[in-house]
XYZ file of C-alpha atoms in Angstrom:
410
model
C -31.458 -62.370 31.738
C -28.739 -59.852 30.697
C -27.788 -57.624 33.578
C -28.379 -53.720 33.131
C -26.539 -50.487 33.997
C -27.023 -46.749 34.457
C -24.811 -43.980 33.541
C -23.726 -41.683 36.112
C -21.984 -38.417 35.574
C -19.180 -37.677 38.032
C -18.736 -34.241 39.700
C -16.611 -31.727 38.248
C -13.063 -33.136 38.000
C -9.790 -31.651 38.512
C -7.423 -31.842 35.713
C -5.301 -34.459 37.623
C -8.321 -36.865 38.049
C -8.730 -37.031 34.327
C -8.212 -40.416 32.579
C -5.112 -40.570 30.486
C -5.249 -42.751 27.296
C -1.902 -43.594 25.591
C -1.021 -45.083 22.158
C 2.490 -46.223 21.387
C 3.438 -45.481 17.736
C 6.024 -48.307 17.713
C 3.931 -51.131 19.134
C 2.479 -52.473 22.300
C 4.158 -52.312 25.671
C 4.297 -55.662 27.330
C 5.355 -54.328 30.897
C 3.593 -51.070 31.627
C 4.414 -51.371 35.211
C 8.205 -50.835 34.219
C 7.396 -47.426 32.799
C 7.754 -44.095 34.814
C 5.234 -41.655 33.730
C 5.536 -37.907 34.279
C 2.919 -35.294 33.241
C 4.036 -31.599 32.254
C 2.028 -28.422 31.494
C 2.753 -25.239 30.009
C 3.706 -22.322 32.378
C 2.312 -19.622 30.502
C -1.446 -19.884 31.664
C -2.074 -16.498 30.526
C -1.868 -17.158 26.878
C -5.036 -18.901 25.796
C -3.219 -20.828 23.062
C -0.688 -22.376 25.482
C -2.673 -22.842 28.692
C -4.035 -26.045 27.688
C -0.800 -27.559 26.265
C 0.251 -30.800 27.999
C 3.050 -33.255 27.429
C 3.305 -36.832 28.746
C 6.751 -38.647 29.045
C 7.442 -42.135 29.716
C 10.805 -43.698 30.599
C 11.945 -47.033 30.717
C 15.420 -48.777 31.115
C 15.952 -48.904 27.390
C 14.107 -46.259 25.880
C 12.031 -42.868 26.465
C 8.840 -41.749 24.933
C 7.197 -38.500 24.384
C 3.832 -37.294 23.599
C 1.836 -34.155 23.654
C -1.484 -32.827 22.848
C -0.253 -29.944 20.424
C 1.768 -30.165 17.096
C 1.879 -32.565 14.339
C 2.432 -35.505 16.515
C -0.625 -35.094 18.490
C -4.060 -36.557 17.609
C -6.046 -33.952 15.701
C -9.228 -35.425 16.839
C -8.174 -34.455 20.288
C -8.956 -30.681 19.460
C -12.315 -31.555 17.912
C -14.090 -33.951 20.283
C -14.350 -34.670 23.867
C -13.466 -38.099 25.109
C -14.646 -40.122 28.270
C -13.896 -43.158 30.033
C -16.502 -45.368 31.572
C -15.663 -47.079 34.662
C -18.289 -49.801 35.938
C -19.001 -50.492 39.526
C -20.106 -54.240 39.335
C -21.825 -53.909 42.691
C -24.115 -51.137 42.097
C -24.090 -51.705 38.229
C -23.475 -47.829 37.747
C -20.981 -46.573 35.081
C -19.161 -43.472 36.082
C -18.094 -41.312 33.117
C -14.725 -39.521 33.458
C -12.896 -37.023 30.920
C -10.133 -38.388 29.160
C -6.893 -37.313 27.433
C -5.308 -38.864 24.304
C -1.698 -39.031 23.846
C 0.479 -40.421 20.875
C 3.558 -41.770 22.500
C 6.669 -41.561 20.203
C 10.171 -42.821 20.964
C 12.856 -40.396 21.749
C 16.252 -41.365 20.646
C 19.130 -39.386 21.955
C 20.935 -37.451 19.461
C 17.897 -36.827 17.219
C 15.539 -33.931 17.246
C 11.932 -34.565 18.257
C 9.217 -34.459 15.805
C 7.930 -31.095 17.040
C 11.465 -29.593 16.438
C 11.166 -31.118 12.771
C 7.751 -29.664 12.305
C 8.785 -26.328 13.255
C 12.054 -26.415 11.119
C 9.771 -27.543 8.109
C 7.328 -24.748 8.824
C 10.099 -22.163 8.539
C 11.806 -23.483 5.615
C 10.349 -21.775 2.503
C 9.619 -23.421 -0.644
C 12.857 -21.869 -2.432
C 15.040 -23.326 0.371
C 13.299 -26.803 -0.120
C 14.027 -26.455 -4.032
C 17.782 -25.534 -3.254
C 18.228 -28.544 -0.818
C 16.929 -30.833 -3.627
C 19.280 -29.249 -5.982
C 22.180 -29.775 -3.802
C 21.328 -33.377 -3.307
C 20.130 -34.359 -6.868
C 20.966 -31.621 -9.282
C 23.110 -31.675 -12.282
C 26.605 -30.028 -12.371
C 25.025 -26.973 -14.174
C 22.106 -26.630 -11.857
C 24.548 -26.891 -9.010
C 26.677 -24.001 -10.577
C 23.553 -21.853 -11.238
C 22.447 -22.185 -7.476
C 26.120 -21.244 -6.004
C 25.977 -18.464 -8.670
C 22.754 -17.224 -7.311
C 23.671 -17.430 -3.969
C 26.796 -15.379 -4.151
C 24.437 -12.467 -6.052
C 22.106 -12.577 -2.916
C 24.906 -12.002 -0.657
C 26.216 -9.244 -2.884
C 22.671 -7.524 -2.910
C 22.284 -8.057 0.805
C 25.675 -6.474 1.504
C 24.821 -3.550 -0.956
C 21.771 -2.765 0.640
C 23.034 -2.802 4.161
C 25.605 -0.406 2.826
C 23.056 1.910 1.210
C 21.117 1.628 4.247
C 23.804 2.736 6.492
C 25.034 5.481 4.166
C 21.368 7.078 3.998
C 21.152 6.957 7.854
C 24.659 8.790 8.223
C 23.707 11.588 5.547
C 20.158 11.870 7.622
C 21.720 12.067 11.046
C 24.709 14.610 9.555
C 22.580 16.925 7.485
C 18.909 16.486 8.950
C 15.788 15.857 7.198
C 14.915 19.348 6.763
C 18.176 20.203 5.117
C 17.635 17.343 2.597
C 13.974 18.193 1.630
C 15.301 21.792 0.993
C 18.068 20.336 -1.123
C 15.498 18.294 -3.202
C 13.306 21.621 -3.840
C 16.405 23.329 -5.165
C 17.244 20.553 -7.356
C 13.766 20.509 -8.733
C 13.875 24.322 -9.371
C 16.494 23.666 -12.176
C 13.877 21.782 -14.141
C 13.734 23.055 -17.907
C 9.920 23.625 -17.854
C 9.934 24.135 -21.820
C 10.334 20.164 -21.991
C 6.827 19.601 -20.193
C 4.499 21.942 -21.952
C 1.195 20.825 -23.910
C 1.780 20.603 -27.932
C 2.297 24.239 -28.951
C 1.983 26.041 -32.250
C 3.882 29.275 -31.834
C 3.004 30.402 -35.315
C -0.785 30.181 -35.048
C -2.965 32.998 -35.914
C -5.291 32.996 -33.221
C -4.462 32.707 -29.441
C -6.927 29.623 -29.087
C -4.880 27.565 -31.705
C -1.437 28.016 -29.869
C -2.401 25.198 -27.328
C -5.133 23.568 -28.965
C -8.132 22.149 -26.926
C -8.133 18.919 -28.907
C -4.379 18.258 -27.688
C -5.474 18.784 -24.051
C -8.693 16.655 -24.282
C -9.392 14.312 -27.359
C -13.034 14.325 -28.462
C -13.642 10.814 -26.757
C -12.287 12.230 -23.500
C -14.323 15.302 -23.585
C -17.442 13.117 -24.103
C -16.807 11.197 -21.344
C -17.126 14.140 -18.962
C -20.919 14.764 -19.791
C -21.772 13.168 -16.384
C -19.097 14.975 -14.730
C -20.553 18.322 -15.972
C -23.975 17.471 -14.816
C -22.548 16.727 -11.378
C -20.843 20.314 -11.388
C -24.148 21.806 -12.765
C -26.115 20.239 -9.758
C -23.970 21.845 -6.979
C -26.015 23.975 -4.670
C -25.059 27.758 -3.364
C -24.368 26.094 0.109
C -22.261 23.797 -1.364
C -20.151 26.081 -3.259
C -20.030 28.318 -0.224
C -18.446 25.557 1.645
C -16.002 25.211 -0.870
C -15.091 29.003 -0.629
C -14.790 28.639 3.210
C -12.324 25.484 3.070
C -10.449 27.088 0.196
C -10.358 23.959 -1.835
C -9.981 24.112 -5.646
C -10.403 27.898 -5.855
C -9.866 27.795 -9.519
C -12.698 25.386 -9.971
C -14.938 27.661 -8.007
C -14.039 30.835 -9.948
C -15.361 28.941 -13.232
C -18.456 27.891 -11.399
C -19.155 31.276 -10.145
C -18.800 32.796 -13.716
C -20.563 30.187 -15.780
C -22.154 31.204 -19.038
C -25.919 31.431 -18.994
C -26.447 28.825 -21.663
C -25.147 27.208 -24.807
C -22.221 25.167 -25.905
C -20.139 27.626 -23.712
C -21.912 26.682 -20.405
C -21.347 22.989 -21.209
C -17.719 23.265 -21.974
C -17.055 25.093 -18.749
C -18.743 22.694 -16.673
C -16.922 19.936 -18.183
C -13.715 21.361 -17.633
C -14.547 22.510 -14.417
C -14.940 18.835 -13.506
C -11.893 17.703 -15.314
C -9.642 20.470 -13.557
C -11.205 19.092 -10.301
C -9.973 15.795 -11.005
C -6.586 17.158 -12.064
C -6.130 18.991 -8.917
C -6.992 16.047 -6.643
C -4.756 13.731 -8.580
C -1.807 16.174 -7.759
C -2.718 16.733 -4.270
C -2.803 13.074 -3.522
C 0.678 12.468 -5.250
C -1.025 10.137 -7.786
C -2.792 8.082 -5.160
C -6.190 9.021 -6.970
C -9.195 6.547 -6.949
C -11.511 7.224 -9.707
C -14.588 5.461 -8.486
C -14.988 7.781 -5.367
C -15.786 10.911 -7.296
C -17.284 9.407 -10.436
C -14.047 9.829 -12.578
C -14.562 8.054 -15.902
C -11.830 5.495 -16.412
C -10.490 6.958 -19.468
C -9.740 10.059 -17.812
C -8.128 8.239 -14.678
C -5.976 6.379 -16.998
C -4.960 9.672 -18.851
C -3.897 11.115 -15.729
C -1.961 8.210 -14.526
C -0.077 7.845 -17.985
C 0.481 11.444 -18.518
C 0.933 13.122 -15.130
C 2.557 10.299 -12.994
C 5.349 7.978 -13.249
C 5.296 4.118 -12.204
C 7.509 2.931 -9.283
C 7.788 -0.500 -7.926
C 7.604 -0.740 -4.102
C 6.797 -3.543 -1.839
C 5.634 -5.752 -4.714
C 3.363 -3.131 -6.282
C 3.556 -0.838 -8.972
C 2.416 2.839 -7.549
C 1.738 6.222 -9.311
C 3.764 9.016 -8.195
C 3.935 12.572 -9.297
C 7.504 13.514 -9.652
C 8.636 17.230 -10.089
C 8.671 16.565 -13.772
C 5.232 15.428 -14.163
C 4.100 17.970 -11.661
C 5.445 20.682 -14.090
C 3.405 19.013 -16.851
C 0.414 19.050 -14.974
C 0.740 22.714 -13.889
C 0.974 23.600 -17.649
C -1.749 21.416 -18.520
C -4.052 22.862 -15.906
C -2.940 26.319 -17.028
C -3.523 25.752 -20.804
C -7.111 24.418 -19.664
C -8.060 27.572 -17.866
C -6.870 29.991 -20.636
C -9.515 28.129 -23.101
C -12.410 28.697 -20.556
C -11.170 31.973 -19.335
C -11.044 33.850 -22.632
C -7.120 33.353 -22.748
C -6.790 34.548 -19.028
C -5.876 32.715 -16.030
C -5.394 33.465 -12.252
C -1.966 32.118 -11.404
C -2.414 32.890 -7.694
C -5.454 30.609 -7.309
C -3.737 27.815 -9.479
C -0.737 28.088 -7.261
C -2.705 27.588 -4.080
C -4.988 24.886 -5.500
C -1.527 22.773 -6.544
C 0.234 23.520 -3.376
C 3.309 24.884 -5.545
C 5.648 27.942 -4.876
C 4.791 31.141 -6.689
C 8.089 30.927 -8.508
C 7.495 27.548 -9.769
C 4.195 28.588 -11.426
C 5.757 31.914 -12.690
C 8.500 29.786 -14.448
C 5.762 27.556 -16.172
C 3.615 30.516 -17.203
C 6.893 32.217 -18.765
C 7.893 28.852 -20.459
C 4.508 28.772 -22.163
C 5.124 32.517 -23.599
C 2.524 34.085 -21.560
C 2.226 37.604 -20.565
C 2.169 38.445 -16.795
C 0.380 41.166 -14.873
C -0.573 41.851 -11.090
C -3.936 42.829 -9.756
C -5.382 43.294 -6.190
C -8.531 41.112 -5.379
C -10.714 40.608 -2.346
C -8.964 41.395 0.873
C -6.422 44.475 0.986
C -3.002 43.570 -0.238
C -4.294 40.256 -1.692
C -2.175 40.629 -4.730
C -3.103 38.177 -7.585
C -0.966 37.539 -10.496
C -2.618 36.971 -13.758
C -1.523 35.500 -17.041
C -2.624 36.417 -20.698
C -2.076 34.506 -23.983
C -1.406 37.279 -26.315
C 0.258 37.119 -29.845
C 2.964 37.140 -30.534
C 3.981 34.946 -27.449
C 6.640 36.565 -25.021
C 9.978 35.210 -25.031
C 12.127 34.837 -21.855
C 15.671 34.141 -21.371
C 16.916 32.360 -18.365
C 19.868 33.737 -16.347
C 22.696 31.290 -15.618
C 23.822 33.129 -12.556
C 20.602 33.247 -10.499
C 18.556 30.868 -12.422
C 15.771 33.623 -12.683
C 13.911 34.598 -15.967
C 14.357 37.989 -17.645
C 12.628 39.543 -20.542
C 14.533 40.215 -23.674
C 14.299 43.723 -25.018
């Protein structure tokens, strides 16, 4: 009759008591007694990824072997499974189970890097570097010449970039960031605003034909604003009061507070109010405007990106940025839109606050459009508002070359 045995789990073991199973990659060791084994563990026990790293070293008179439980040279199965070694007590016929550690021993030849170092180097090396290495070894003369030329260009670009970075840092340290911003604003004030006006017909017989509404919004774009008009009409008095208290998009709020009672004029004002609201958000967010959040139609979002922003390439992506020139175009577009829904009258002060531009900026835009300007006091005392009117014939202004200001011709 065959003998039977029972399994007995041993008590909690210390790491030093765990069984160690080794496998030599280059063959079988005949005289294992002649090997001196040394066991090492990571000193960084605070790091959870490194505290379990172990390394086993075996040395003989002729060769040394190294094995570890991490890296490409280790057994992948060791991190996925728990291994045990059974030790049979032939007297009691009980088999004790002990935890086991697996190590793959590889010969370590002096003068050559270990497999771990090779794996780290291969991980750091990029695909381009690997391809360049193959070109150096097996490429044709033409390919090698192209590789050498590209490397020289890369060195030149890197040197130029470092020089530009150093020069920019020196300028910022010398002048200061605020002084540079002031110089930038002064440079943007020299923009010729007449180049960024909407299509204009100065010989028109009626004021509304000077800046035609169809040139501001095409019929397809106007139809896409139907849902936006309903969204504006659904605003409650409480929501309008919140807009007034937060002083956000005051030009839009003024349109909603003076809505026509009914008819086509009311629908046109609601759609233009929604469109103006999108334009103001687009300008405030410097072109980083998402259409889905506010229900902006895709055709309108595309129009704003194409007409009132420039595309710049940064960190691998194309981003929309509102430059001083496109901001001037946006300001003139908003002003022309307000004239159409405001009986050829627009509040420049409210639009200036909505777009967060200087008073001189929006005044230059209005004068470039040939509008008649006047001042009036509204609301609080000394709250003076500048009003623009489109009156035929258009007013012609002359720019002074000395002070950069506008004067009316007599």
